Amino acid sequence: MHALITILLSAIAIFVTANILPGVHISGFGTALIVAVVLGFINAFIRPLLFFLTLPINVLTLGLFTFVIIGGLVMLVTYVVPGFTIASFWWALAFAFVCALINGFLNALTP
């Protein structure tokens, strides 16, 4: 039950973020649910592998390369999910940042 609530809150955050940012377009709330699930799987399986493989460059950049990885993973979701488009890599970074803020706020409201 907790996982379903987390996915629903993430979908709400994704939908709100897409409506706030002009460079991000989403076709509807159903697409936001799919994006939440796909982004969850990508963050669970691909992100740790990328962090491990890019550890030396991440250490050299004092962790700033992490933003490149996050933006790239969000762009990967745009290629996987139809109906979800992002104009550029910079909008992907902005999307990840704003979505994390909204998701953190929504999760703080739940017990």
PDB file of C-alpha atoms in Angstrom:
ATOM      1  CA  MET A   1       0.000   0.000   0.000  1.00  0.00           C
ATOM      2  CA  HIS A   2       2.876   2.349   0.814  1.00  0.00           C
ATOM      3  CA  ALA A   3       4.391   1.793  -2.635  1.00  0.00           C
ATOM      4  CA  LEU A   4       1.108   2.739  -4.330  1.00  0.00           C
ATOM      5  CA  ILE A   5       0.877   5.945  -2.316  1.00  0.00           C
ATOM      6  CA  THR A   6       4.481   6.789  -3.184  1.00  0.00           C
ATOM      7  CA  ILE A   7       3.832   6.232  -6.903  1.00  0.00           C
ATOM      8  CA  LEU A   8       0.651   8.317  -6.751  1.00  0.00           C
ATOM      9  CA  LEU A   9       2.437  11.176  -4.971  1.00  0.00           C
ATOM     10  CA  SER A  10       5.268  11.013  -7.502  1.00  0.00           C
ATOM     11  CA  ALA A  11       2.742  11.129 -10.345  1.00  0.00           C
ATOM     12  CA  ILE A  12       1.097  14.189  -8.806  1.00  0.00           C
ATOM     13  CA  ALA A  13       4.506  15.854  -8.452  1.00  0.00           C
ATOM     14  CA  ILE A  14       5.370  15.018 -12.072  1.00  0.00           C
ATOM     15  CA  PHE A  15       2.027  16.338 -13.326  1.00  0.00           C
ATOM     16  CA  VAL A  16       2.334  19.588 -11.352  1.00  0.00           C
ATOM     17  CA  THR A  17       5.945  20.081 -12.418  1.00  0.00           C
ATOM     18  CA  ALA A  18       5.055  19.553 -16.073  1.00  0.00           C
ATOM     19  CA  ASN A  19       2.351  22.195 -15.770  1.00  0.00           C
ATOM     20  CA  ILE A  20       4.715  24.673 -14.091  1.00  0.00           C
ATOM     21  CA  LEU A  21       7.712  24.403 -16.431  1.00  0.00           C
ATOM     22  CA  PRO A  22       7.184  25.593 -20.030  1.00  0.00           C
ATOM     23  CA  GLY A  23       9.832  23.237 -21.465  1.00  0.00           C
ATOM     24  CA  VAL A  24       8.136  20.107 -20.152  1.00  0.00           C
ATOM     25  CA  HIS A  25       4.973  18.689 -21.709  1.00  0.00           C
ATOM     26  CA  ILE A  26       2.871  15.760 -20.553  1.00  0.00           C
ATOM     27  CA  SER A  27      -0.310  14.532 -22.205  1.00  0.00           C
ATOM     28  CA  GLY A  28      -2.272  13.705 -19.039  1.00  0.00           C
ATOM     29  CA  PHE A  29      -2.306  12.267 -15.556  1.00  0.00           C
ATOM     30  CA  GLY A  30      -2.193   8.692 -16.885  1.00  0.00           C
ATOM     31  CA  THR A  31       1.070   9.519 -18.602  1.00  0.00           C
ATOM     32  CA  ALA A  32       2.322  11.009 -15.321  1.00  0.00           C
ATOM     33  CA  LEU A  33       1.597   7.683 -13.605  1.00  0.00           C
ATOM     34  CA  ILE A  34       3.557   5.824 -16.270  1.00  0.00           C
ATOM     35  CA  VAL A  35       6.430   8.320 -15.979  1.00  0.00           C
ATOM     36  CA  ALA A  36       6.455   7.837 -12.192  1.00  0.00           C
ATOM     37  CA  VAL A  37       6.703   4.050 -12.545  1.00  0.00           C
ATOM     38  CA  VAL A  38       9.372   4.171 -15.284  1.00  0.00           C
ATOM     39  CA  LEU A  39      11.396   6.802 -13.438  1.00  0.00           C
ATOM     40  CA  GLY A  40      11.181   4.707 -10.279  1.00  0.00           C
ATOM     41  CA  PHE A  41      12.517   1.627 -12.080  1.00  0.00           C
ATOM     42  CA  ILE A  42      15.283   3.600 -13.773  1.00  0.00           C
ATOM     43  CA  ASN A  43      16.304   5.201 -10.471  1.00  0.00           C
ATOM     44  CA  ALA A  44      16.281   1.804  -8.766  1.00  0.00           C
ATOM     45  CA  PHE A  45      18.272  -0.168 -11.330  1.00  0.00           C
ATOM     46  CA  ILE A  46      20.185   2.035 -13.788  1.00  0.00           C
ATOM     47  CA  ARG A  47      21.109   4.983 -11.555  1.00  0.00           C
ATOM     48  CA  PRO A  48      23.263   3.008  -9.060  1.00  0.00           C
ATOM     49  CA  LEU A  49      25.119   1.358 -11.933  1.00  0.00           C
ATOM     50  CA  LEU A  50      25.810   4.729 -13.566  1.00  0.00           C
ATOM     51  CA  PHE A  51      26.994   6.184 -10.256  1.00  0.00           C
ATOM     52  CA  PHE A  52      29.387   3.290  -9.819  1.00  0.00           C
ATOM     53  CA  LEU A  53      30.722   3.515 -13.380  1.00  0.00           C
ATOM     54  CA  THR A  54      31.215   7.282 -13.201  1.00  0.00           C
ATOM     55  CA  LEU A  55      32.624   7.375  -9.686  1.00  0.00           C
ATOM     56  CA  PRO A  56      36.073   8.704 -10.713  1.00  0.00           C
ATOM     57  CA  ILE A  57      34.641  11.653 -12.668  1.00  0.00           C
ATOM     58  CA  ASN A  58      32.123  12.245  -9.898  1.00  0.00           C
ATOM     59  CA  VAL A  59      34.944  12.498  -7.372  1.00  0.00           C
ATOM     60  CA  LEU A  60      36.912  14.851  -9.650  1.00  0.00           C
ATOM     61  CA  THR A  61      33.909  17.153 -10.073  1.00  0.00           C
ATOM     62  CA  LEU A  62      33.060  16.987  -6.358  1.00  0.00           C
ATOM     63  CA  GLY A  63      29.699  15.392  -7.079  1.00  0.00           C
ATOM     64  CA  LEU A  64      28.525  17.833  -9.741  1.00  0.00           C
ATOM     65  CA  PHE A  65      28.508  15.088 -12.379  1.00  0.00           C
ATOM     66  CA  THR A  66      25.571  13.626 -10.451  1.00  0.00           C
ATOM     67  CA  PHE A  67      23.401  16.346 -11.999  1.00  0.00           C
ATOM     68  CA  VAL A  68      24.444  15.198 -15.467  1.00  0.00           C
ATOM     69  CA  ILE A  69      23.427  11.639 -14.607  1.00  0.00           C
ATOM     70  CA  ILE A  70      20.060  12.745 -13.236  1.00  0.00           C
ATOM     71  CA  GLY A  71      19.351  14.906 -16.292  1.00  0.00           C
ATOM     72  CA  GLY A  72      20.342  12.064 -18.588  1.00  0.00           C
ATOM     73  CA  LEU A  73      18.037   9.631 -16.808  1.00  0.00           C
ATOM     74  CA  VAL A  74      15.125  12.052 -17.091  1.00  0.00           C
ATOM     75  CA  MET A  75      15.879  12.420 -20.811  1.00  0.00           C
ATOM     76  CA  LEU A  76      15.920   8.617 -21.058  1.00  0.00           C
ATOM     77  CA  VAL A  77      12.394   8.538 -19.631  1.00  0.00           C
ATOM     78  CA  THR A  78      11.256  10.945 -22.364  1.00  0.00           C
ATOM     79  CA  TYR A  79      12.447   8.461 -24.986  1.00  0.00           C
ATOM     80  CA  VAL A  80      10.717   5.528 -23.283  1.00  0.00           C
ATOM     81  CA  VAL A  81       7.332   7.084 -22.424  1.00  0.00           C
ATOM     82  CA  PRO A  82       5.223   8.493 -25.263  1.00  0.00           C
ATOM     83  CA  GLY A  83       3.341  11.665 -24.366  1.00  0.00           C
ATOM     84  CA  PHE A  84       6.147  12.985 -22.159  1.00  0.00           C
ATOM     85  CA  THR A  85       8.522  15.447 -23.805  1.00  0.00           C
ATOM     86  CA  ILE A  86      11.231  17.729 -22.509  1.00  0.00           C
ATOM     87  CA  ALA A  87      12.682  20.488 -24.689  1.00  0.00           C
ATOM     88  CA  SER A  88      16.348  20.182 -23.665  1.00  0.00           C
ATOM     89  CA  PHE A  89      18.791  18.786 -21.146  1.00  0.00           C
ATOM     90  CA  TRP A  90      18.540  21.976 -19.054  1.00  0.00           C
ATOM     91  CA  TRP A  91      14.776  21.585 -18.823  1.00  0.00           C
ATOM     92  CA  ALA A  92      15.389  17.988 -17.712  1.00  0.00           C
ATOM     93  CA  LEU A  93      17.591  19.253 -14.875  1.00  0.00           C
ATOM     94  CA  ALA A  94      14.993  21.864 -13.933  1.00  0.00           C
ATOM     95  CA  PHE A  95      12.288  19.188 -14.061  1.00  0.00           C
ATOM     96  CA  ALA A  96      14.260  16.906 -11.742  1.00  0.00           C
ATOM     97  CA  PHE A  97      14.912  19.741  -9.281  1.00  0.00           C
ATOM     98  CA  VAL A  98      11.344  21.087  -9.157  1.00  0.00           C
ATOM     99  CA  CYS A  99       9.850  17.595  -9.100  1.00  0.00           C
ATOM    100  CA  ALA A 100      12.075  16.647  -6.152  1.00  0.00           C
ATOM    101  CA  LEU A 101      10.959  19.759  -4.256  1.00  0.00           C
ATOM    102  CA  ILE A 102       7.267  19.106  -4.886  1.00  0.00           C
ATOM    103  CA  ASN A 103       7.636  15.401  -4.134  1.00  0.00           C
ATOM    104  CA  GLY A 104       9.402  16.200  -0.855  1.00  0.00           C
ATOM    105  CA  PHE A 105       6.611  18.593   0.105  1.00  0.00           C
ATOM    106  CA  LEU A 106       3.907  16.039  -0.707  1.00  0.00           C
ATOM    107  CA  ASN A 107       5.718  13.278   1.195  1.00  0.00           C
ATOM    108  CA  ALA A 108       6.033  15.574   4.217  1.00  0.00           C
ATOM    109  CA  LEU A 109       2.240  15.917   4.261  1.00  0.00           C
ATOM    110  CA  THR A 110       1.636  12.177   4.476  1.00  0.00           C
ATOM    111  CA  PRO A 111       1.999  10.343   7.792  1.00  0.00           C
TER     112      PRO A 111
END
